[in-house]
CSV table of C-alpha atoms and ligand atoms in Angstrom, one decimal:
chain,number,residue,atom,x,y,z
D,26,ALA,CA,19.5,-8.1,174.1
D,27,TYR,CA,22.0,-10.5,175.7
D,28,ARG,CA,19.8,-10.9,178.8
D,29,LYS,CA,17.3,-13.3,180.2
D,30,GLY,CA,15.0,-14.5,177.4
D,31,GLY,CA,17.3,-12.9,174.9
D,32,TYR,CA,20.2,-14.0,172.7
D,33,HIS,CA,22.7,-16.6,173.8
D,34,ALA,CA,26.2,-15.0,173.9
D,35,VAL,CA,28.6,-17.2,171.9
D,36,ARG,CA,32.4,-17.3,172.0
D,37,ILE,CA,34.5,-18.7,169.3
D,38,GLY,CA,35.3,-22.3,170.3
D,39,ASP,CA,32.1,-22.8,172.3
D,40,GLN,CA,30.7,-26.3,172.0
D,41,PHE,CA,27.1,-27.3,171.3
D,42,ALA,CA,25.1,-30.6,171.4
D,43,GLY,CA,27.5,-32.4,173.6
D,44,GLY,CA,30.6,-31.2,171.8
D,45,ARG,CA,29.4,-32.1,168.3
D,46,TYR,CA,29.4,-28.5,167.0
D,47,ILE,CA,32.1,-25.9,167.6
D,48,ALA,CA,31.4,-22.2,167.0
D,49,GLN,CA,33.8,-20.6,164.5
D,50,ARG,CA,32.5,-17.1,163.7
D,51,LYS,CA,29.3,-15.1,163.5
D,52,LEU,CA,27.5,-15.2,160.1
D,53,GLY,CA,24.5,-13.0,160.7
D,54,TRP,CA,21.7,-12.2,163.0
D,55,GLY,CA,18.0,-11.3,163.1
D,56,GLN,CA,15.5,-10.1,165.6
D,57,PHE,CA,15.1,-13.6,167.0
D,58,SER,CA,18.4,-15.2,166.6
D,59,THR,CA,22.1,-15.2,165.9
D,60,VAL,CA,23.6,-17.4,163.2
D,61,TRP,CA,27.1,-18.9,163.6
D,62,LEU,CA,29.4,-20.8,161.4
D,63,ALA,CA,30.2,-24.0,163.3
D,64,TYR,CA,32.3,-27.0,162.7
D,65,ASP,CA,30.5,-30.4,162.8
D,66,THR,CA,33.0,-32.7,164.4
D,67,ARG,CA,30.9,-35.8,163.4
D,68,THR,CA,30.9,-35.1,159.7
D,69,SER,CA,33.9,-32.8,159.4
D,70,ASN,CA,31.8,-30.3,157.7
D,71,TYR,CA,30.9,-26.6,158.3
D,72,VAL,CA,27.3,-25.9,159.2
D,73,ALA,CA,25.3,-22.8,160.1
D,74,LEU,CA,24.0,-22.8,163.6
D,75,LYS,CA,21.0,-20.6,164.2
D,76,ILE,CA,20.6,-20.0,167.9
D,77,GLN,CA,17.2,-18.6,168.9
D,78,LYS,CA,16.5,-16.2,171.8
D,79,SER,CA,15.2,-18.1,174.8
D,80,ALA,CA,11.9,-16.4,175.8
D,81,LEU,CA,8.8,-18.6,175.3
D,82,GLN,CA,7.5,-16.7,172.2
D,83,PHE,CA,10.9,-17.1,170.5
D,84,ALA,CA,11.1,-20.8,171.4
D,85,GLN,CA,7.6,-21.3,170.0
D,86,ALA,CA,8.5,-19.5,166.8
D,87,ALA,CA,11.6,-21.7,166.5
D,88,LEU,CA,9.5,-24.9,166.9
D,89,HIS,CA,7.3,-23.7,164.1
D,90,GLU,CA,10.3,-22.9,161.9
D,91,ILE,CA,11.8,-26.3,162.6
D,92,GLU,CA,8.5,-28.0,161.7
D,93,LEU,CA,8.5,-26.3,158.3
D,94,LEU,CA,12.2,-26.9,157.6
D,95,GLN,CA,11.8,-30.5,158.6
D,96,ALA,CA,8.9,-30.9,156.2
D,97,ALA,CA,11.0,-29.3,153.4
D,98,ALA,CA,13.9,-31.7,154.1
D,99,ASP,CA,11.7,-34.8,154.3
D,100,GLY,CA,10.1,-34.0,150.9
D,101,ASP,CA,13.4,-33.5,149.1
D,102,PRO,CA,15.8,-36.3,150.1
D,103,ALA,CA,18.2,-35.5,147.2
D,104,ASN,CA,18.4,-31.8,148.2
D,105,THR,CA,17.9,-30.4,144.7
D,106,LYS,CA,14.9,-28.1,145.3
D,107,CYS,CA,16.6,-24.9,146.2
D,108,VAL,CA,15.5,-24.8,149.8
D,109,ILE,CA,17.8,-24.6,152.8
D,110,ARG,CA,18.4,-28.0,154.4
D,111,LEU,CA,17.8,-28.6,158.1
D,112,ILE,CA,20.5,-31.0,159.4
D,113,ASP,CA,19.7,-31.2,163.1
D,114,ASP,CA,18.0,-29.3,165.9
D,115,PHE,CA,18.6,-29.3,169.7
D,116,LYS,CA,18.2,-27.3,172.9
D,117,HIS,CA,21.1,-25.5,174.4
D,118,ALA,CA,21.0,-24.3,178.0
D,119,GLY,CA,22.8,-21.0,178.7
D,120,PRO,CA,22.8,-18.2,181.3
D,121,ASN,CA,19.9,-16.5,179.6
D,122,GLY,CA,17.7,-19.7,179.4
D,123,GLN,CA,17.0,-22.6,177.0
D,124,HIS,CA,17.7,-21.8,173.4
D,125,LEU,CA,16.4,-23.8,170.5
D,126,CYS,CA,19.1,-24.3,167.9
D,127,MET,CA,18.8,-25.2,164.3
D,128,VAL,CA,21.7,-26.7,162.4
D,129,LEU,CA,21.5,-25.8,158.7
D,130,GLU,CA,23.6,-26.5,155.7
D,131,PHE,CA,26.2,-23.8,155.3
D,132,LEU,CA,25.6,-21.4,152.4
D,133,GLY,CA,27.2,-18.3,151.0
D,134,ASP,CA,26.3,-14.6,150.9
D,135,SER,CA,22.8,-13.3,150.6
D,136,LEU,CA,21.5,-11.7,147.4
D,137,LEU,CA,21.3,-8.5,149.3
D,138,ARG,CA,25.0,-8.7,149.9
D,139,LEU,CA,25.5,-9.5,146.1
D,140,ILE,CA,23.5,-6.4,145.2
D,141,LYS,CA,25.6,-4.2,147.5
D,142,TYR,CA,28.8,-5.8,146.3
D,143,ASN,CA,27.7,-4.8,142.8
D,144,ARG,CA,27.3,-1.3,144.1
D,145,TYR,CA,23.5,-1.2,143.5
D,146,LYS,CA,24.2,-1.1,139.7
D,147,GLY,CA,22.1,-4.0,138.7
D,148,MET,CA,23.2,-7.3,137.2
D,149,GLU,CA,23.2,-8.7,133.7
D,150,LEU,CA,19.9,-10.3,132.9
D,151,SER,CA,21.6,-13.6,132.2
D,152,LYS,CA,22.6,-13.7,135.8
D,153,VAL,CA,19.2,-12.6,137.0
D,154,ARG,CA,17.7,-15.3,135.0
D,155,GLU,CA,19.8,-18.0,136.6
D,156,ILE,CA,18.9,-16.7,140.1
D,157,CYS,CA,15.2,-16.5,139.1
D,158,LYS,CA,15.2,-20.2,138.1
D,159,CYS,CA,16.5,-21.2,141.5
D,160,ILE,CA,14.0,-19.1,143.4
D,161,LEU,CA,11.1,-20.4,141.3
D,162,THR,CA,12.3,-24.0,141.7
D,163,GLY,CA,12.2,-23.4,145.5
D,164,LEU,CA,8.8,-21.7,145.4
D,165,ASP,CA,7.3,-24.3,143.2
D,166,TYR,CA,8.4,-27.0,145.6
D,167,LEU,CA,7.1,-25.1,148.7
D,168,HIS,CA,3.8,-24.2,147.1
D,169,ARG,CA,2.8,-27.2,145.0
D,170,GLU,CA,4.4,-30.1,146.8
D,171,LEU,CA,4.3,-28.9,150.4
D,172,GLY,CA,1.4,-26.5,150.6
D,173,MET,CA,3.6,-23.9,152.3
D,174,ILE,CA,3.8,-20.1,151.9
D,175,HIS,CA,7.2,-18.5,152.7
D,176,SER,CA,5.7,-15.0,153.4
D,177,ASP,CA,9.1,-13.3,153.7
D,178,LEU,CA,10.8,-13.7,150.4
D,179,LYS,CA,13.4,-10.9,149.7
D,180,PRO,CA,17.1,-10.7,148.7
D,181,GLU,CA,18.2,-11.1,152.3
D,182,ASN,CA,16.5,-14.4,152.6
D,183,ILE,CA,18.0,-16.0,149.5
D,184,LEU,CA,21.5,-17.2,149.9
D,185,LEU,CA,24.0,-18.1,147.2
D,186,CYS,CA,25.5,-21.5,147.3
D,187,SER,CA,29.1,-21.0,148.3
D,188,THR,CA,31.5,-22.3,145.6
D,189,ILE,CA,34.1,-22.7,148.2
D,190,ASP,CA,33.8,-25.6,150.7
D,191,PRO,CA,35.7,-24.4,153.7
D,192,ALA,CA,36.1,-28.0,154.9
D,193,LYS,CA,37.7,-29.1,151.7
D,194,ASP,CA,39.6,-25.9,151.0
D,195,PRO,CA,40.5,-24.3,154.4
D,196,ILE,CA,43.3,-22.2,153.0
D,197,ARG,CA,41.3,-20.5,150.3
D,198,SER,CA,38.3,-19.9,152.5
D,199,GLY,CA,40.5,-18.6,155.3
D,200,LEU,CA,39.2,-21.1,157.7
D,201,THR,CA,40.6,-24.0,159.6
D,202,PRO,CA,38.4,-25.5,162.3
D,203,ILE,CA,38.9,-24.2,165.8
D,204,LEU,CA,38.4,-27.3,168.0
D,205,GLU,CA,39.3,-26.0,171.4
D,206,LYS,CA,37.7,-23.4,173.5
D,207,PRO,CA,40.4,-20.7,173.8
D,208,GLU,CA,41.6,-19.7,177.3
D,209,GLY,CA,42.6,-16.2,178.4
D,210,ASN,CA,46.3,-15.4,178.7
D,211,GLN,CA,48.3,-13.5,181.3
D,212,ASN,CA,48.6,-10.0,180.0
D,213,GLY,CA,44.9,-9.2,179.9
D,214,THR,CA,44.2,-9.7,176.2
D,215,SER,CA,42.0,-12.7,175.9
D,216,THR,CA,43.2,-15.4,173.5
D,217,MET,CA,39.7,-15.1,171.9
D,218,ASN,CA,40.6,-11.7,170.7
D,219,LEU,CA,43.8,-12.9,169.4
D,220,ILE,CA,42.2,-15.7,167.5
D,221,GLU,CA,39.5,-13.4,166.1
D,222,LYS,CA,42.2,-11.1,164.9
D,223,LYS,CA,44.2,-13.9,163.4
D,224,LEU,CA,41.1,-15.2,161.7
D,225,LYS,CA,40.3,-11.8,160.3
D,226,ARG,CA,43.8,-11.5,158.9
D,227,ARG,CA,43.6,-14.9,157.4
D,228,ALA,CA,40.2,-14.2,155.8
D,229,LYS,CA,41.6,-11.0,154.3
D,230,LYS,CA,44.5,-12.8,152.8
D,231,ALA,CA,42.2,-15.4,151.4
D,232,ALA,CA,39.9,-12.8,150.0
D,233,ALA,CA,42.8,-11.1,148.2
D,234,LYS,CA,43.8,-14.5,146.7
D,235,ILE,CA,40.3,-15.1,145.5
D,236,SER,CA,40.3,-11.5,144.1
D,237,GLY,CA,36.6,-11.3,144.0
D,238,ARG,CA,36.2,-13.9,141.3
D,239,ARG,CA,34.2,-16.4,143.4
D,240,VAL,CA,31.6,-16.1,146.0
D,241,SER,CA,32.6,-17.3,149.3
D,242,ILE,CA,31.8,-16.4,152.8
D,243,VAL,CA,34.6,-13.9,152.5
D,244,GLY,CA,34.7,-13.2,148.8
D,245,LEU,CA,32.1,-10.5,148.8
D,246,SER,CA,33.2,-8.6,151.8
D,247,GLU,CA,35.8,-6.4,150.1
D,248,THR,CA,34.8,-3.0,149.1
D,249,PRO,CA,34.4,-2.8,145.3
D,250,LYS,CA,37.0,-0.5,143.7
D,251,LYS,CA,35.2,-0.1,140.4
D,252,ASN,CA,31.7,1.0,139.8
D,253,LYS,CA,30.4,-2.4,138.8
D,254,ARG,CA,32.0,-5.6,139.8
D,255,ASN,CA,32.9,-8.3,137.4
D,256,LEU,CA,30.6,-11.1,138.5
D,257,ASP,CA,32.1,-13.6,136.0
D,258,GLY,CA,32.7,-17.0,137.5
D,259,ILE,CA,30.3,-16.4,140.4
D,260,ASP,CA,28.0,-19.3,140.5
D,261,MET,CA,24.4,-18.0,140.6
D,262,ARG,CA,22.9,-21.0,142.2
D,263,CYS,CA,21.0,-20.1,145.4
D,264,LYS,CA,18.5,-21.3,147.9
D,265,VAL,CA,15.5,-19.9,149.8
D,266,VAL,CA,16.2,-19.6,153.5
D,267,ASP,CA,14.5,-18.2,156.7
D,268,PHE,CA,11.2,-20.0,157.3
D,269,GLY,CA,10.6,-18.1,160.5
D,270,ASN,CA,7.5,-16.4,158.9
D,271,GLY,CA,6.4,-19.3,156.8
D,272,CYS,CA,3.0,-21.0,157.2
D,273,TRP,CA,0.9,-23.8,155.8
D,274,ALA,CA,-1.6,-22.4,153.3
D,275,ASP,CA,-4.5,-23.9,155.2
D,276,LYS,CA,-3.3,-22.8,158.6
D,277,LYS,CA,-2.4,-19.1,158.4
D,278,PHE,CA,-1.9,-17.2,161.6
D,279,ALA,CA,-0.9,-13.7,160.7
D,280,GLU,CA,-2.8,-11.0,158.8
D,281,GLU,CA,0.2,-8.7,158.3
D,282,ILE,CA,3.0,-10.7,156.6
D,283,GLN,CA,6.0,-9.9,154.4
D,284,THR,CA,8.7,-7.2,154.7
D,285,ARG,CA,7.2,-3.9,153.7
D,286,GLN,CA,8.8,-3.4,150.2
D,287,TYR,CA,8.0,-6.9,149.1
D,288,ARG,CA,4.4,-6.9,150.5
D,289,ALA,CA,1.6,-7.8,148.1
D,290,PRO,CA,-1.4,-5.4,147.7
D,291,GLU,CA,-3.9,-7.9,149.1
D,292,VAL,CA,-1.9,-8.0,152.3
D,293,ILE,CA,-2.1,-4.2,152.7
D,294,LEU,CA,-5.8,-4.3,151.9
D,295,GLN,CA,-6.4,-7.4,154.0
D,296,SER,CA,-8.5,-9.2,151.4
D,297,GLY,CA,-7.1,-12.6,152.1
D,298,TYR,CA,-3.9,-14.1,150.7
D,299,SER,CA,-2.3,-17.3,149.4
D,300,TYR,CA,0.7,-18.6,147.6
D,301,SER,CA,0.7,-15.8,145.2
D,302,VAL,CA,2.0,-13.3,147.8
D,303,ASP,CA,5.4,-15.1,147.4
D,304,MET,CA,5.1,-14.6,143.6
D,305,TRP,CA,4.7,-10.8,144.2
D,306,SER,CA,7.8,-10.7,146.4
D,307,PHE,CA,9.6,-12.8,143.8
D,308,ALA,CA,8.9,-10.2,141.1
D,309,CYS,CA,10.1,-7.3,143.4
D,310,THR,CA,13.3,-9.3,144.0
D,311,ALA,CA,13.9,-10.0,140.4
D,312,PHE,CA,13.5,-6.3,139.5
D,313,GLU,CA,15.9,-5.4,142.3
D,314,LEU,CA,18.6,-7.8,141.1
D,315,ALA,CA,18.3,-6.4,137.6
D,316,THR,CA,18.4,-2.7,138.6
D,317,GLY,CA,19.9,-2.5,142.1
D,318,ASP,CA,16.9,-0.5,143.2
D,319,MET,CA,13.9,-1.7,145.2
D,320,LEU,CA,10.8,-1.8,143.0
D,321,PHE,CA,8.6,-0.2,145.6
D,322,ALA,CA,10.1,1.9,148.5
D,323,PRO,CA,7.1,3.6,150.1
D,324,LYS,CA,7.4,6.5,152.5
D,325,GLU,CA,4.8,8.3,154.5
D,326,GLY,CA,4.2,11.8,153.4
D,327,ASN,CA,2.3,14.9,154.2
D,328,GLY,CA,-1.2,13.7,155.1
D,329,TYR,CA,-0.9,10.1,154.0
D,330,GLY,CA,0.7,7.0,155.4
D,331,GLU,CA,3.2,4.4,154.1
D,332,ASP,CA,0.4,2.0,153.0
D,333,GLU,CA,-1.3,4.6,150.9
D,334,ASP,CA,2.0,5.6,149.3
D,335,HIS,CA,2.7,2.0,148.6
D,336,LEU,CA,-0.6,1.5,146.8
D,337,ALA,CA,0.0,4.7,144.8
D,338,LEU,CA,3.5,3.5,143.7
D,339,MET,CA,1.9,0.2,142.6
D,340,MET,CA,-0.7,1.9,140.5
D,341,GLU,CA,1.9,4.3,139.0
D,342,LEU,CA,3.7,1.2,137.7
D,343,LEU,CA,0.9,-1.2,137.0
D,344,GLY,CA,-2.1,1.0,136.2
D,345,LYS,CA,-5.2,1.7,138.2
D,346,MET,CA,-6.3,-1.1,140.5
D,347,PRO,CA,-9.7,-2.6,139.4
D,348,ARG,CA,-12.4,-1.0,141.6
D,349,LYS,CA,-13.7,-4.3,142.8
D,350,ILE,CA,-10.2,-5.3,144.1
D,351,ALA,CA,-9.5,-1.8,145.5
D,352,ILE,CA,-12.7,-1.7,147.7
D,353,GLY,CA,-12.8,-5.5,148.5
D,354,GLY,CA,-10.5,-5.6,151.5
D,355,ALA,CA,-11.1,-5.2,155.2
D,356,ARG,CA,-8.8,-2.2,155.2
D,357,SER,CA,-9.9,-0.8,151.8
D,358,LYS,CA,-11.9,2.1,153.4
D,359,ASP,CA,-8.8,3.4,155.0
D,360,TYR,CA,-7.2,4.1,151.6
D,361,PHE,CA,-9.9,4.1,148.8
D,362,ASP,CA,-13.1,6.0,148.3
D,363,ARG,CA,-16.1,4.2,146.9
D,364,HIS,CA,-15.0,4.9,143.3
D,365,GLY,CA,-11.8,3.0,143.9
D,366,ASP,CA,-9.6,6.2,144.0
D,367,LEU,CA,-7.1,6.8,146.7
D,368,LYS,CA,-8.4,9.2,149.3
D,369,ARG,CA,-5.3,11.3,149.9
D,370,ILE,CA,-3.1,10.8,146.9
D,371,ARG,CA,-4.9,12.1,143.9
D,372,ARG,CA,-2.5,12.6,141.1
D,373,LEU,CA,-0.6,9.5,139.9
D,374,LYS,CA,2.1,9.5,137.2
D,375,TYR,CA,1.9,6.3,135.2
D,376,TRP,CA,5.3,4.9,134.4
D,377,PRO,CA,5.0,1.4,133.1
D,378,LEU,CA,7.7,-1.2,133.8
D,379,ASP,CA,9.1,-1.5,130.2
D,380,ARG,CA,9.4,2.3,129.9
D,381,LEU,CA,11.0,2.5,133.4
D,382,LEU,CA,13.6,-0.2,132.5
D,383,ILE,CA,14.4,1.7,129.2
D,384,ASP,CA,14.2,5.3,130.4
D,385,LYS,CA,15.6,5.1,133.9
D,386,TYR,CA,17.8,2.0,133.8
D,387,LYS,CA,18.9,2.2,130.2
D,388,LEU,CA,18.1,-1.4,129.3
D,389,PRO,CA,18.0,-2.1,125.5
D,390,GLU,CA,14.4,-1.9,124.3
D,391,ALA,CA,14.0,-5.5,123.4
D,392,GLU,CA,15.6,-6.8,126.6
D,393,ALA,CA,13.4,-4.5,128.6
D,394,ARG,CA,10.2,-5.6,126.9
D,395,GLU,CA,11.0,-9.3,127.4
D,396,PHE,CA,11.8,-8.8,131.0
D,397,ALA,CA,8.7,-6.7,131.6
D,398,ASP,CA,6.6,-9.4,129.8
D,399,PHE,CA,7.9,-11.9,132.3
D,400,LEU,CA,7.4,-9.7,135.4
D,401,CYS,CA,4.1,-7.9,134.8
D,402,PRO,CA,1.7,-10.8,134.9
D,403,ILE,CA,3.3,-11.8,138.3
D,404,MET,CA,2.2,-8.4,139.6
D,405,ASP,CA,-1.5,-8.7,138.6
D,406,PHE,CA,-3.6,-6.9,141.2
D,407,ALA,CA,-5.9,-10.0,141.1
D,408,PRO,CA,-3.9,-12.6,143.1
D,409,GLU,CA,-5.6,-15.6,141.4
D,410,LYS,CA,-4.6,-14.3,138.0
D,411,ARG,CA,-0.9,-14.4,138.8
D,412,PRO,CA,1.0,-17.2,137.2
D,413,THR,CA,2.2,-19.9,139.6
D,414,ALA,CA,5.9,-20.6,140.1
D,415,GLN,CA,5.5,-23.7,138.0
D,416,GLN,CA,4.0,-21.6,135.2
D,417,CYS,CA,6.7,-19.0,135.5
D,418,LEU,CA,9.3,-21.7,135.1
D,419,GLN,CA,7.8,-22.4,131.6
D,420,HIS,CA,8.1,-18.7,130.6
D,421,PRO,CA,10.2,-18.1,127.5
D,422,TRP,CA,12.2,-15.4,129.2
D,423,LEU,CA,13.8,-18.0,131.5
D,424,ASN,CA,14.8,-20.1,128.6
D,425,LEU,CA,16.3,-17.5,126.4
D,426,ARG,CA,19.7,-18.5,125.2
D,427,THR,CA,22.1,-15.6,124.9
D,428,GLN,CA,25.9,-15.6,124.6
D,429,ASN,CA,26.2,-14.7,128.2
D,430,ASN,CA,24.0,-17.5,129.1
D,431,GLU,CA,26.2,-20.0,127.3
D,432,ASP,CA,29.3,-18.6,129.0
D,433,GLN,CA,27.6,-19.0,132.3
D,434,ILE,CA,26.7,-22.6,131.7
D,435,GLU,CA,30.3,-23.2,130.8
D,436,GLY,CA,31.4,-21.4,134.0
D,437,GLN,CA,29.0,-23.6,136.0
D,438,MET,CA,30.5,-26.8,134.5
D,439,SER,CA,34.0,-25.8,135.6
D,440,ASN,CA,32.7,-24.8,139.1
D,441,MET,CA,31.0,-28.2,139.4
D,442,GLN,CA,34.4,-29.7,139.0
D,443,ILE,CA,35.6,-27.6,141.9
D,444,LYS,CA,32.7,-28.5,144.1
D,445,GLY,CA,30.1,-31.0,143.3
D,446,SER,CA,27.6,-30.4,146.0
D,447,CYS,CA,24.9,-27.8,146.5
D,448,SER,CA,22.8,-28.7,143.6
J,6,ATP,P1,15.2,-13.5,162.8
J,6,ATP,O1,14.0,-14.3,162.5
J,6,ATP,O2,15.9,-13.8,164.1
J,6,ATP,O3,14.9,-12.0,162.6
J,6,ATP,P2,16.2,-14.3,160.5
J,6,ATP,O4,15.0,-15.2,160.5
J,6,ATP,O5,16.2,-13.2,159.5
J,6,ATP,O6,16.4,-13.8,161.9
J,6,ATP,P3,17.9,-15.9,158.9
J,6,ATP,O7,17.5,-15.1,157.8
J,6,ATP,O8,17.6,-17.4,158.9
J,6,ATP,O9,17.4,-15.3,160.3
J,6,ATP,O10,19.5,-15.7,159.1
J,6,ATP,C1,20.0,-14.4,159.4
J,6,ATP,C2,21.3,-14.3,158.6
J,6,ATP,O11,22.3,-15.3,158.9
J,6,ATP,C3,21.1,-14.5,157.1
J,6,ATP,O12,20.6,-13.3,156.4
J,6,ATP,C4,22.5,-14.9,156.6
J,6,ATP,O13,23.3,-13.8,156.5
J,6,ATP,C5,23.0,-15.7,157.8
J,6,ATP,N1,22.6,-17.1,157.5
J,6,ATP,C6,21.5,-17.8,157.9
J,6,ATP,N2,21.5,-19.0,157.5
J,6,ATP,C7,22.7,-19.3,156.9
J,6,ATP,C8,23.3,-20.4,156.3
J,6,ATP,N3,22.6,-21.6,156.2
J,6,ATP,N4,24.5,-20.3,155.8
J,6,ATP,C9,25.2,-19.1,155.9
J,6,ATP,N5,24.6,-18.0,156.4
J,6,ATP,C10,23.4,-18.0,156.9
J,7,MG,MG1,16.2,-13.4,157.4
J,8,MG,MG1,13.1,-15.3,160.8
């Protein structure tokens, strides 16, 4: 993929935007881009540098992403609405072509990483609740104030706010800025390798010091020793990222949106969609945080495809899809007969959400019911009946005060003294 039109190969120490940004290490990557931790020499801060592949279609996609990110930044000058902040953007010429680059505020680990770190065991509901509040704040802002649909909400695209600021605390985070492009040395090993090794060692030491108590860019990378990690002290504030698939609600361009497991039924059936597709994905994400399992993990089977399995799984959890909705989409005939029954999957085992949470995930009955009461309306088969993000924020489940909740609030207060940004 590192060829003409493809990724830009980055080495630690590489300079961007006339020397303003200096690459430190790789943070992640996707189909279209690589994301690097970079040092901003102008502000002495760390930033995330997203470098797009250079071919025309990728450049166009990046321009679109920048447009959405810019609108989100313009509408939220105080940066309090739980959406990733675009700091800068520029073009970078490399051997594979011109690459559009986005400079984003530097955040911590993704919720997917958090779920893995917790060994897929599910988190306390008090933590899930704090995360849900952030995601809903972000969605409410995108939907109601900006008129934007994210269309790819999932744990991977929600990042925790790092409680460690590498610029202010370079020792604990294992990072000090690399300001020079490293040169090769005599005996064949490049200095780059040496620096990478040194960085890794330093990061390891720092991780040991932090001993898993706080989320940082390194804090979650250790292998958990116990079954379930102690997540005490981890600040559950987070932000919605990755606007590469986002769109304006009145200017949609794709029929097939969302990552499979988080895809709403109206997208599968192609009956038209709007903001409420994000709400569907939100409910899937909240369930996954609480249980460690994906809510829907469809597979193709003997004589039926992934889509039909997906619809079957939805109906096993939520009951039969109303006939009008089942037969109302452009693709309905592929999956449903005229009575509104699936064509190839005939026997469904109904297992409603509250029972699933109690029987399979061993949640106490009262907690399971309250959580299911919160989630079920968001997964209404009728998209227009789903509550909006704004309405969800008013739901009593989000405002339950439990002992854990109070501990968490106390924890947040002490964290805020450590680092006052990322609100
Ligand atoms: P693509 O569109 O190329 O498939 P993507 O859109 O999924 O990629 P992102 O989700 O924006 O790209 O970023 C990929 C990964 O990089 C993220 O999952 C995360 O691990 C890391 N990352 C992105 N932005 C940041 C950031 N601001 N701070 C820290 N890490 C980040
Ligand atoms: Mg992504
Ligand atoms: Mg993307």
